[in-house]
Amino acid sequence: MLEPNQSPAMWTMAGQGVVNGYAIGKAAVMGAAALEAPHYYIEPEAINAECARLHQAMDQARDDLVSIARQLPADTPLEIIPVLEVHRLLLDDPMLRQQSCVYITERLYNAEWALTTQGQNLAAQFEQIEDPYLRERSADIRQVIERVLLILSGQAPVHHSLAIHAESHDPGLIVVARDISPADMLRLRKIRFAAFLTDLGGPTSHTAIVARSMNIPAVVGLGEFRRLVRDGDQLIVDGFKGVVIVNPSELVLQQYRKLQAAHLSQREQLAQLRDTPAVTLDGIAVQLEANIELPHEAQAAFDAGADGVGLFRSEFLFMGRPDLPSEQEQYEAYASVVKIMQGRAVTIRTLDLGADKALDGEQTVATNPALGLRAIRYCLAHPDLFQTQLRALLRASQLGRVRILIPMISTMEEVKAVRVALEQAQHSLRSEGYTGVFNYELGAMVEVPAIAIAIEPFAQNLDFLSIGTNDLIQYVMAVDRTDAEVMDLYDPMHPAVLRLIAHTINRAESYGKPVSVCGEMAGDARLTRMLLGLGLRCFSMPASQIMLVKQQVLQAHTGDLRHKVATALNRAERIDLLKLN
């Protein structure tokens, strides 16, 4: 669409920025085979040959993935490896392979038509799942199908224009795609990219995850952008605003070059704060910890100067794979993080799975998954799975300071049940010859309003608390944070939300128990002063945000902030962030 008062040659499109930063370069447009797949009826006598043609293409696609996996470069992001295995397994899955042949046999569809039809059926099932990470796994099915379609059409897996750009070694290459499979990402990593842009995807899509690991700007969810942009068009990517400018004027280019230079300069300046203690103007020390999803991210957290890991989302070890990680595999993952952090606390959240996050072929469907058998409820209902994780956590705790964080606690009975499970895990380990001290603390996520309102017994009986603002806001405001139609009601600044945060912090403080915030609010530097005013002294966020938040901490006076914030809350007023500066 055109912006007012701009020439027709320049236009913009907005999506969702998933990696901050600016990029300027030329578009390299990847094709999407599924959009051009031929659809026609075959003769009955051609059924066997058509099924064989489909199976042969699927076999070749599977063999290609196996070959890619065997030749992975040393710097391959670890999250891609299990995804390649999932793609390989999908190619042998009867629900895809055999059911596609059913369409060939019963409806006389050609191979491409049969495959895309069944793929759409499977993808639709995933898209009904509430959890955003699993909902976006429909992309895995789509990417596998597009790979097979490319083979059926005789095309190469990566668009020809990318090969041309690769030979030119153009560092300003901006990849534009409908979506990018992990296998193609591996091939494309050999090319120096300035940014990624995709029509599909969200914050937890594979493209977003890999873009973060490569620390380059990315915008996803651009709709029909791939169809509208031309190969070689000059692009400006604004990862902060989630905006792409196509064929910008010289004036706009100059403006963004200045922004890009200023951003790089700011990053260099902020990096100098790495070893500066996070202490406010009135001498209050503040802990700045990191959120991680996968073990290797601990190194980036340590390098960023994190005071510890405030949230290790352990469920990511279980996702994107057909089986469950063993106790030994989990132990090695947790232990690696503990070792990297060199004595700093590592907070590991137990599995936040269930209902809408089915494992190992489970097909449980809850009426309202966000309120169903999930998180600690799921773990207590699956004691063998929970015991495996607890044993791994306890073993890792012998290497350093481990904090075990329980999600979605709502009753003291659940806390007691967790302690019993921990005692059982310790007893079984002792009986197997494990000696030494299990060096762990037990805490709970404050994300259910019930625990925030009646926080006292939890503060008394637990070692620490961590406020998960993402779900807390969702439950307080009765808003599905994944539903675009009501996202405007998802309000972290609502007085009710802030009062619950303040109440939790104040009551825990009276019992001498530490409290952290590990939701998106903690990493938003615009909210740092307000959270300090609420009494927060421990923030946990993506490692990339630590220096920005530290900068705000160093310039803050908590005494003044507490007075201003308390006055606004007592009057049930919305807090004016500008007045806190």
Coordinates of C-alpha atoms in Angstrom, one line a residue:
M1 CA 0.0 0.0 0.0
L2 CA 1.2 3.5 -0.7
E3 CA 1.9 6.1 2.0
P4 CA 0.4 9.6 1.5
N5 CA 2.4 12.0 -0.6
Q6 CA 4.8 9.3 -1.8
S7 CA 5.6 8.4 -5.3
P8 CA 4.1 5.1 -6.6
A9 CA 7.6 3.6 -6.7
M10 CA 7.8 3.5 -2.9
W11 CA 5.5 1.6 -0.7
T12 CA 5.4 0.0 2.8
M13 CA 4.0 -3.1 4.5
A14 CA 3.7 -3.9 8.2
G15 CA 4.1 -7.2 9.9
Q16 CA 5.5 -8.3 13.3
G17 CA 9.0 -7.4 14.1
V18 CA 10.6 -10.4 16.0
V19 CA 14.2 -9.1 16.0
N20 CA 15.0 -5.5 16.6
G21 CA 17.4 -3.6 14.3
Y22 CA 17.6 -2.0 10.8
A23 CA 18.6 -3.5 7.5
I24 CA 19.1 -2.0 4.1
G25 CA 19.5 -4.3 1.0
K26 CA 18.1 -6.0 -2.0
A27 CA 15.2 -8.5 -2.0
A28 CA 16.0 -12.1 -2.8
V29 CA 12.6 -13.7 -3.3
M30 CA 12.1 -17.4 -2.6
G31 CA 9.3 -19.3 -4.4
A32 CA 6.5 -21.2 -2.8
A33 CA 5.9 -24.5 -4.7
A34 CA 2.5 -25.1 -3.1
L35 CA 1.0 -22.1 -4.8
E36 CA 1.8 -23.4 -8.2
A37 CA 1.0 -27.1 -7.7
P38 CA -1.0 -28.6 -10.6
H39 CA -4.4 -30.0 -9.8
Y40 CA -6.0 -32.5 -12.2
Y41 CA -7.8 -35.9 -12.3
I42 CA -6.0 -39.1 -13.4
E43 CA -7.3 -42.2 -15.1
P44 CA -8.1 -45.2 -12.9
E45 CA -5.4 -47.3 -14.5
A46 CA -2.8 -44.6 -13.5
I47 CA -3.5 -44.9 -9.7
N48 CA -0.5 -47.2 -8.9
A49 CA 1.9 -45.2 -11.0
E50 CA 0.8 -42.0 -9.4
C51 CA 1.1 -43.4 -5.9
A52 CA 4.6 -44.6 -6.8
R53 CA 5.5 -41.2 -8.1
L54 CA 4.4 -39.6 -4.9
H55 CA 6.3 -42.1 -2.7
Q56 CA 9.4 -41.7 -4.8
A57 CA 9.4 -37.9 -4.3
M58 CA 8.8 -38.3 -0.6
D59 CA 11.6 -40.8 -0.3
Q60 CA 14.0 -38.4 -2.1
A61 CA 12.9 -35.5 0.2
R62 CA 13.6 -37.7 3.2
D63 CA 17.0 -38.8 1.9
D64 CA 17.8 -35.1 1.2
L65 CA 17.1 -34.3 4.9
V66 CA 19.2 -37.2 6.1
S67 CA 22.1 -35.9 3.9
I68 CA 21.7 -32.4 5.2
A69 CA 21.7 -33.6 8.8
R70 CA 25.0 -35.5 8.2
Q71 CA 26.7 -32.4 6.9
L72 CA 25.6 -29.9 9.5
P73 CA 28.2 -27.1 10.0
A74 CA 29.6 -26.6 13.4
D75 CA 27.7 -23.3 13.9
T76 CA 24.3 -24.8 13.3
P77 CA 21.7 -23.5 15.8
L78 CA 20.9 -26.4 18.0
E79 CA 17.1 -25.8 17.7
I80 CA 17.2 -26.8 14.0
I81 CA 18.5 -30.3 14.5
P82 CA 15.4 -31.9 16.1
V83 CA 13.2 -30.0 13.6
L84 CA 15.1 -31.7 10.7
E85 CA 14.3 -35.0 12.4
V86 CA 10.6 -34.1 12.7
H87 CA 10.5 -33.2 9.0
R88 CA 12.1 -36.6 8.2
L89 CA 9.6 -38.5 10.3
L90 CA 6.7 -36.6 8.7
L91 CA 7.8 -37.9 5.3
D92 CA 7.2 -41.4 6.6
D93 CA 4.1 -40.7 8.6
P94 CA 1.1 -42.8 7.4
M95 CA -1.2 -39.8 8.0
L96 CA 0.6 -38.0 5.3
R97 CA 1.9 -40.7 3.0
Q98 CA -0.9 -43.2 3.0
Q99 CA -3.8 -40.8 3.3
S100 CA -2.5 -38.9 0.3
C101 CA -2.6 -42.1 -1.6
V102 CA -6.2 -42.6 -0.5
Y103 CA -7.1 -39.4 -2.3
I104 CA -5.3 -40.6 -5.4
T105 CA -7.1 -44.0 -5.2
E106 CA -10.6 -42.8 -4.2
R107 CA -10.8 -39.4 -5.8
L108 CA -8.4 -39.8 -8.7
Y109 CA -6.4 -36.8 -7.6
N110 CA -3.0 -36.3 -9.1
A111 CA -0.1 -36.7 -6.6
E112 CA 0.4 -32.9 -6.1
W113 CA -3.3 -32.4 -5.5
A114 CA -3.6 -35.3 -3.1
L115 CA -0.5 -34.2 -1.1
T116 CA -1.6 -30.6 -0.7
T117 CA -5.2 -31.7 0.2
Q118 CA -4.0 -33.9 3.1
G119 CA -1.4 -31.4 4.1
Q120 CA -4.1 -28.8 4.4
N121 CA -6.2 -31.1 6.6
L122 CA -3.3 -31.8 8.9
A123 CA -2.3 -28.1 9.1
A124 CA -5.8 -27.1 9.9
Q125 CA -5.8 -29.4 12.9
F126 CA -2.6 -27.7 14.2
E127 CA -4.0 -24.3 13.6
Q128 CA -6.9 -25.0 16.0
I129 CA -4.4 -25.4 18.9
E130 CA -4.4 -22.5 21.2
D131 CA -0.7 -22.6 22.1
P132 CA 1.1 -20.2 19.7
Y133 CA 4.2 -22.4 19.5
L134 CA 2.4 -25.6 18.6
R135 CA -0.1 -23.7 16.3
E136 CA 2.8 -22.5 14.3
R137 CA 4.1 -26.1 13.9
S138 CA 1.6 -26.4 11.0
A139 CA 4.5 -24.7 9.2
D140 CA 6.4 -27.9 9.6
I141 CA 3.8 -29.8 7.6
R142 CA 3.6 -27.1 4.9
Q143 CA 7.4 -26.9 4.6
V144 CA 7.7 -30.7 4.2
I145 CA 4.9 -30.6 1.5
E146 CA 6.6 -27.8 -0.4
R147 CA 9.8 -29.7 -0.4
V148 CA 8.1 -32.8 -2.0
L149 CA 6.3 -30.5 -4.5
L150 CA 9.5 -29.0 -5.6
I151 CA 10.9 -32.5 -6.3
L152 CA 7.8 -33.5 -8.1
S153 CA 8.2 -30.4 -10.3
G154 CA 11.9 -31.0 -10.9
Q155 CA 12.9 -27.8 -9.2
A156 CA 15.8 -27.2 -6.7
P157 CA 14.9 -26.7 -3.1
V158 CA 16.2 -23.1 -2.9
H159 CA 15.0 -20.5 -5.3
H160 CA 17.4 -19.7 -8.2
S161 CA 17.7 -16.0 -7.3
L162 CA 19.3 -16.9 -4.0
A163 CA 22.0 -18.9 -5.7
I164 CA 22.8 -15.9 -7.9
H165 CA 23.0 -13.6 -4.9
A166 CA 25.1 -16.2 -3.0
E167 CA 27.7 -16.1 -5.8
S168 CA 27.8 -12.3 -5.6
H169 CA 28.5 -12.4 -1.9
D170 CA 26.3 -9.4 -1.4
P171 CA 26.2 -8.7 2.4
G172 CA 23.0 -6.7 2.0
L173 CA 20.8 -9.6 0.9
I174 CA 17.3 -9.6 2.4
V175 CA 15.5 -12.9 2.1
V176 CA 11.8 -12.7 1.3
A177 CA 9.8 -15.9 1.5
R178 CA 6.3 -17.2 2.2
D179 CA 8.0 -19.2 4.9
I180 CA 11.5 -20.8 5.3
S181 CA 12.0 -24.4 6.4
P182 CA 14.8 -25.2 8.8
A183 CA 16.5 -27.3 6.1
D184 CA 16.6 -24.4 3.7
M185 CA 17.8 -22.1 6.5
L186 CA 20.8 -24.4 6.8
R187 CA 21.6 -24.0 3.1
L188 CA 21.0 -20.2 3.3
R189 CA 23.3 -19.7 6.3
K190 CA 26.2 -19.9 3.9
I191 CA 25.1 -16.6 2.5
R192 CA 25.5 -13.4 4.5
F193 CA 22.0 -12.0 5.2
A194 CA 21.0 -8.6 6.3
A195 CA 17.4 -9.6 7.3
F196 CA 14.6 -12.2 6.9
L197 CA 11.0 -11.4 5.8
T198 CA 8.2 -13.9 5.7
D199 CA 4.5 -13.8 4.8
L200 CA 3.7 -16.3 7.6
G201 CA 5.0 -17.0 11.1
G202 CA 5.0 -15.4 14.5
P203 CA 7.4 -14.8 17.4
T204 CA 7.8 -18.6 17.9
S205 CA 8.2 -19.6 14.3
H206 CA 11.4 -21.3 13.2
T207 CA 12.3 -18.3 11.1
A208 CA 12.1 -16.0 14.1
I209 CA 14.0 -18.4 16.3
V210 CA 16.9 -18.8 13.8
A211 CA 16.9 -15.1 13.1
R212 CA 17.4 -14.4 16.8
S213 CA 20.2 -16.9 16.9
M214 CA 21.9 -15.1 14.0
N215 CA 21.0 -11.7 15.6
I216 CA 19.7 -10.2 12.5
P217 CA 16.5 -8.1 11.9
A218 CA 13.4 -10.1 11.0
V219 CA 9.8 -9.3 10.3
V220 CA 7.2 -12.0 10.0
G221 CA 3.5 -12.2 9.3
L222 CA 3.6 -9.9 6.3
G223 CA 0.7 -11.4 4.5
E224 CA 1.1 -11.2 0.7
F225 CA 4.4 -9.4 0.7
R226 CA 6.3 -12.2 -1.2
R227 CA 3.8 -12.0 -4.0
L228 CA 4.0 -8.2 -4.2
V229 CA 7.7 -7.5 -4.0
R230 CA 10.1 -8.1 -6.9
D231 CA 13.4 -9.8 -6.9
G232 CA 16.1 -7.1 -6.6
D233 CA 13.9 -4.4 -5.1
Q234 CA 15.7 -2.3 -2.6
L235 CA 14.3 -2.7 0.9
I236 CA 14.5 -1.1 4.3
V237 CA 13.6 -3.4 7.2
D238 CA 12.7 -1.8 10.5
G239 CA 12.6 -4.6 13.0
F240 CA 11.6 -2.2 15.8
K241 CA 8.3 -1.2 14.1
G242 CA 7.8 -4.4 12.1
V243 CA 7.8 -2.3 8.9
V244 CA 9.3 -2.9 5.4
I245 CA 9.8 0.0 3.0
V246 CA 10.1 -1.0 -0.7
N247 CA 12.1 1.1 -3.1
P248 CA 12.6 3.9 -0.7
S249 CA 13.5 7.4 -1.8
E250 CA 16.9 8.8 -1.3
L251 CA 15.7 11.0 1.6
V252 CA 14.2 7.9 3.4
L253 CA 17.4 6.0 2.7
Q254 CA 19.4 8.7 4.3
Q255 CA 17.1 8.8 7.4
Y256 CA 17.4 5.0 7.9
R257 CA 21.2 5.0 7.4
K258 CA 21.4 7.5 10.2
L259 CA 19.0 5.3 12.4
Q260 CA 21.1 2.2 11.6
A261 CA 24.3 4.0 12.5
A262 CA 22.8 5.3 15.7
H263 CA 21.5 1.9 16.6
L264 CA 24.9 0.3 16.1
S265 CA 26.6 3.1 18.1
Q266 CA 24.0 2.6 20.9
R267 CA 24.7 -1.1 21.1
E268 CA 28.4 -0.5 21.3
Q269 CA 27.9 2.0 24.1
L270 CA 25.5 -0.2 26.0
A271 CA 28.0 -3.1 25.8
Q272 CA 30.3 -1.0 27.9
L273 CA 27.8 -1.4 30.8
R274 CA 28.3 -5.2 30.9
D275 CA 30.4 -5.2 34.0
T276 CA 28.8 -2.2 35.7
P277 CA 26.7 -3.3 38.7
A278 CA 23.0 -2.7 38.3
V279 CA 22.6 -0.2 41.2
T280 CA 20.1 2.7 41.3
L281 CA 20.9 6.3 42.1
D282 CA 19.9 5.7 45.7
G283 CA 22.1 2.6 46.1
I284 CA 19.5 -0.2 45.5
A285 CA 21.0 -3.3 43.9
V286 CA 18.9 -4.9 41.2
Q287 CA 19.3 -8.4 39.7
L288 CA 19.1 -8.7 35.9
E289 CA 18.7 -12.3 34.8
A290 CA 18.0 -13.9 31.4
N291 CA 15.2 -16.0 30.0
I292 CA 16.3 -18.9 27.8
E293 CA 14.6 -21.6 25.8
L294 CA 17.5 -23.9 24.9
P295 CA 20.7 -24.8 26.7
H296 CA 23.1 -23.1 24.3
E297 CA 21.5 -19.7 24.9
A298 CA 23.0 -19.7 28.4
Q299 CA 26.3 -18.7 26.9
A300 CA 24.8 -15.6 25.3
A301 CA 23.2 -14.8 28.7
F302 CA 26.5 -15.1 30.5
D303 CA 28.3 -13.0 27.8
A304 CA 25.6 -10.3 28.3
G305 CA 26.4 -10.1 32.0
A306 CA 23.3 -11.8 33.3
D307 CA 23.2 -12.3 37.0
G308 CA 21.7 -15.7 36.4
V309 CA 19.1 -17.5 34.4
G310 CA 15.7 -16.3 35.7
L311 CA 13.7 -18.6 33.4
F312 CA 14.7 -21.7 31.5
R313 CA 11.6 -22.9 29.7
S314 CA 12.3 -26.6 29.8
E315 CA 9.3 -27.5 27.5
F316 CA 11.4 -26.5 24.5
L317 CA 13.5 -29.6 25.1
F318 CA 10.3 -31.6 24.5
M319 CA 9.0 -29.8 21.4
G320 CA 9.6 -30.5 17.8
R321 CA 10.5 -34.2 18.3
P322 CA 8.6 -37.5 18.2
D323 CA 9.8 -38.8 21.5
L324 CA 10.4 -37.6 25.1
P325 CA 13.9 -36.7 26.2
S326 CA 15.4 -39.2 28.6
E327 CA 16.5 -38.4 32.1
Q328 CA 20.1 -38.4 31.0
E329 CA 19.4 -36.1 28.1
Q330 CA 17.6 -33.7 30.3
Y331 CA 20.3 -33.8 32.9
E332 CA 23.0 -33.0 30.4
A333 CA 20.9 -30.0 29.1
Y334 CA 20.3 -28.6 32.6
A335 CA 23.9 -29.4 33.7
S336 CA 25.4 -27.5 30.7
V337 CA 23.5 -24.4 31.7
V338 CA 24.5 -24.7 35.3
K339 CA 28.2 -25.0 34.3
I340 CA 28.0 -22.1 31.9
M341 CA 26.6 -19.8 34.5
Q342 CA 29.5 -20.5 36.9
G343 CA 27.8 -20.4 40.2
R344 CA 25.0 -17.9 39.3
A345 CA 21.5 -19.2 40.0
V346 CA 19.7 -21.1 37.3
T347 CA 15.9 -21.1 37.4
I348 CA 14.4 -24.0 35.5
R349 CA 10.7 -24.1 35.0
T350 CA 9.2 -27.6 35.0
L351 CA 7.1 -28.6 32.0
D352 CA 4.4 -26.2 31.0
L353 CA 2.6 -28.7 28.8
G354 CA -0.7 -30.4 28.6
A355 CA -4.2 -30.2 26.9
D356 CA -3.2 -27.9 24.0
K357 CA 0.4 -29.1 24.1
A358 CA 0.0 -32.9 23.5
L359 CA 3.0 -35.1 23.7
D360 CA 3.9 -38.4 21.9
G361 CA 0.7 -38.6 19.8
E362 CA -1.7 -37.6 22.5
Q363 CA -4.9 -36.1 21.0
T364 CA -6.5 -34.6 24.1
V365 CA -8.6 -31.6 23.3
A366 CA -9.8 -29.3 26.1
T367 CA -12.8 -26.9 25.8
N368 CA -10.6 -24.2 27.1
P369 CA -6.9 -25.3 27.1
A370 CA -5.6 -22.2 28.9
L371 CA -7.7 -23.3 31.9
G372 CA -7.3 -27.1 31.5
L373 CA -4.9 -29.9 32.4
R374 CA -1.7 -28.0 31.8
A375 CA 1.6 -27.2 33.5
I376 CA 1.8 -28.5 37.1
R377 CA -1.7 -30.1 36.7
Y378 CA -0.4 -32.1 33.8
C379 CA 2.8 -33.1 35.5
L380 CA 1.0 -34.3 38.6
A381 CA -1.4 -36.3 36.4
H382 CA 1.7 -37.9 34.7
P383 CA 3.9 -38.8 37.6
D384 CA 6.4 -40.9 35.6
L385 CA 7.1 -38.0 33.3
F386 CA 7.4 -35.6 36.2
Q387 CA 9.7 -37.9 38.2
T388 CA 12.0 -38.2 35.2
Q389 CA 12.3 -34.4 35.0
L390 CA 12.7 -34.0 38.8
R391 CA 15.5 -36.6 39.0
A392 CA 17.4 -34.8 36.2
L393 CA 16.9 -31.4 37.9
L394 CA 18.1 -32.8 41.2
R395 CA 21.2 -34.3 39.6
A396 CA 22.0 -31.0 38.0
S397 CA 21.6 -29.2 41.3
Q398 CA 24.7 -31.0 42.6
L399 CA 26.7 -28.9 40.1
G400 CA 25.5 -25.5 41.2
R401 CA 22.6 -23.4 42.4
V402 CA 19.4 -24.6 40.8
R403 CA 16.0 -23.1 41.4
I404 CA 13.0 -25.3 40.5
L405 CA 10.1 -23.2 39.3
I406 CA 6.6 -24.7 39.2
P407 CA 4.2 -23.1 36.7
M408 CA 0.4 -22.5 37.1
I409 CA 0.3 -23.2 40.9
S410 CA -3.1 -22.2 42.3
T411 CA -3.4 -24.2 45.5
M412 CA -1.3 -25.2 48.5
E413 CA -2.2 -28.8 47.8
E414 CA -0.3 -28.6 44.6
V415 CA 2.8 -27.2 46.4
K416 CA 2.6 -30.1 48.9
A417 CA 2.2 -32.6 46.1
V418 CA 5.3 -31.2 44.4
R419 CA 7.3 -31.6 47.6
V420 CA 6.2 -35.2 47.9
A421 CA 7.3 -35.8 44.3
L422 CA 10.7 -34.2 45.1
E423 CA 11.2 -36.4 48.1
Q424 CA 10.4 -39.5 46.1
A425 CA 12.9 -38.4 43.4
Q426 CA 15.6 -37.8 46.0
H427 CA 14.9 -41.1 47.7
S428 CA 15.2 -43.0 44.4
L429 CA 18.5 -41.2 43.5
R430 CA 19.9 -42.0 46.9
S431 CA 19.0 -45.6 46.6
E432 CA 20.9 -45.7 43.3
G433 CA 24.1 -44.4 45.0
Y434 CA 23.9 -40.6 44.4
T435 CA 25.5 -38.9 47.3
G436 CA 26.2 -35.2 48.1
V437 CA 23.9 -32.3 48.5
F438 CA 21.0 -31.5 46.2
N439 CA 21.4 -27.7 46.0
Y440 CA 18.0 -26.5 45.0
E441 CA 15.3 -24.0 45.9
L442 CA 11.6 -24.4 45.2
G443 CA 9.5 -21.6 43.8
A444 CA 6.2 -21.0 42.0
M445 CA 5.0 -19.0 39.1
V446 CA 2.5 -16.3 40.1
E447 CA 0.3 -16.3 37.0
V448 CA -3.0 -17.5 38.4
P449 CA -4.9 -14.6 40.1
A450 CA -5.8 -16.9 43.0
I451 CA -2.2 -17.2 44.2
A452 CA -1.6 -13.5 43.7
I453 CA -4.6 -12.5 45.8
A454 CA -3.9 -15.0 48.6
I455 CA -0.1 -14.9 48.3
E456 CA 0.8 -15.2 52.1
P457 CA 0.9 -19.0 52.5
F458 CA 2.8 -19.4 49.3
A459 CA 5.4 -16.8 50.3
Q460 CA 5.7 -18.6 53.7
N461 CA 6.2 -22.1 52.2
L462 CA 8.2 -21.5 49.1
D463 CA 11.8 -20.2 48.6
F464 CA 11.0 -17.7 45.9
L465 CA 8.3 -16.5 43.6
S466 CA 8.4 -15.5 39.9
I467 CA 5.6 -13.4 38.4
G468 CA 4.6 -14.6 34.9
T469 CA 3.0 -11.4 33.6
N470 CA 2.0 -12.8 30.2
D471 CA -0.5 -15.3 31.7
L472 CA -1.3 -13.2 34.7
I473 CA -2.5 -10.4 32.4
Q474 CA -4.5 -12.9 30.3
Y475 CA -6.3 -14.3 33.3
V476 CA -6.9 -11.0 35.0
M477 CA -8.3 -9.3 31.9
A478 CA -10.1 -12.4 30.6
V479 CA -8.4 -11.9 27.3
D480 CA -6.9 -14.6 25.1
R481 CA -3.5 -13.1 24.3
T482 CA -3.3 -15.1 21.1
D483 CA -6.6 -13.7 19.7
A484 CA -6.0 -10.8 17.4
E485 CA -9.6 -9.6 17.7
V486 CA -9.2 -8.8 21.4
M487 CA -5.5 -8.0 21.7
D488 CA -6.3 -4.4 22.3
L489 CA -7.8 -5.5 25.7
Y490 CA -4.6 -7.2 26.7
D491 CA -3.3 -4.4 28.9
P492 CA -0.2 -4.7 31.1
M493 CA -0.8 -1.2 32.5
H494 CA -4.3 -1.9 33.8
P495 CA -4.5 -0.9 37.5
A496 CA -5.8 -4.3 38.5
V497 CA -2.7 -6.0 37.0
L498 CA -0.3 -3.6 38.6
R499 CA -2.0 -3.9 42.0
L500 CA -1.6 -7.7 41.9
I501 CA 2.1 -7.3 41.0
A502 CA 2.6 -4.8 43.8
H503 CA 0.7 -6.9 46.3
T504 CA 2.8 -10.0 45.5
I505 CA 6.0 -8.2 45.8
N506 CA 5.1 -6.4 49.0
R507 CA 3.8 -9.5 50.8
A508 CA 6.7 -11.7 49.7
E509 CA 9.1 -8.9 50.9
S510 CA 7.5 -9.1 54.3
Y511 CA 8.4 -12.8 54.5
G512 CA 11.9 -12.2 53.2
K513 CA 11.3 -14.1 50.0
P514 CA 12.7 -12.8 46.6
V515 CA 10.4 -12.1 43.7
S516 CA 11.2 -11.7 40.1
V517 CA 9.2 -10.9 37.0
C518 CA 9.9 -13.1 34.0
G519 CA 7.2 -12.0 31.6
E520 CA 7.5 -9.7 28.6
M521 CA 7.1 -6.7 31.0
A522 CA 10.5 -7.3 32.5
G523 CA 12.4 -6.9 29.2
D524 CA 10.5 -3.7 28.1
A525 CA 12.8 -0.9 29.1
R526 CA 9.9 1.5 28.9
L527 CA 8.4 -0.2 32.0
T528 CA 11.6 -0.6 34.0
R529 CA 11.1 2.5 36.2
M530 CA 7.5 1.6 36.9
L531 CA 8.4 -1.9 38.0
L532 CA 11.1 -0.5 40.2
G533 CA 8.4 1.7 41.7
L534 CA 6.3 -1.3 42.4
G535 CA 9.2 -2.7 44.5
L536 CA 10.6 -5.2 42.0
R537 CA 14.3 -5.9 42.5
C538 CA 14.8 -8.9 40.1
F539 CA 14.1 -8.8 36.4
S540 CA 14.4 -11.7 33.9
M541 CA 14.3 -11.1 30.2
P542 CA 15.9 -12.0 26.9
A543 CA 19.6 -11.5 27.1
S544 CA 19.5 -8.9 24.3
Q545 CA 17.4 -6.6 26.5
I546 CA 19.7 -6.7 29.6
M547 CA 21.8 -3.7 28.8
L548 CA 18.8 -1.5 27.9
V549 CA 17.1 -2.3 31.2
K550 CA 20.3 -1.8 33.1
Q551 CA 20.7 1.6 31.6
Q552 CA 17.2 2.5 33.0
V553 CA 18.1 1.0 36.4
L554 CA 21.3 3.1 36.6
Q555 CA 19.3 6.3 36.1
A556 CA 16.5 5.5 38.5
H557 CA 15.8 6.6 42.1
T558 CA 13.6 4.0 43.7
G559 CA 12.5 6.2 46.6
D560 CA 11.0 8.7 44.2
L561 CA 9.5 6.1 42.0
R562 CA 7.8 4.1 44.8
H563 CA 6.1 7.3 45.9
K564 CA 4.8 8.2 42.5
V565 CA 3.7 4.7 41.6
A566 CA 2.0 4.1 45.0
T567 CA 0.1 7.4 44.6
A568 CA -1.3 6.4 41.2
L569 CA -2.3 2.9 42.4
N570 CA -4.0 4.2 45.5
R571 CA -6.1 6.5 43.2
A572 CA -6.7 3.6 40.8
E573 CA -5.2 5.8 38.1
R574 CA -3.3 4.7 35.0
I575 CA 0.4 5.3 35.5
D576 CA 1.9 8.0 33.2
L577 CA 5.2 6.5 32.3
L578 CA 6.5 9.9 31.1
K579 CA 6.1 11.3 34.6
L580 CA 8.5 8.6 36.0
N581 CA 11.4 9.8 34.0

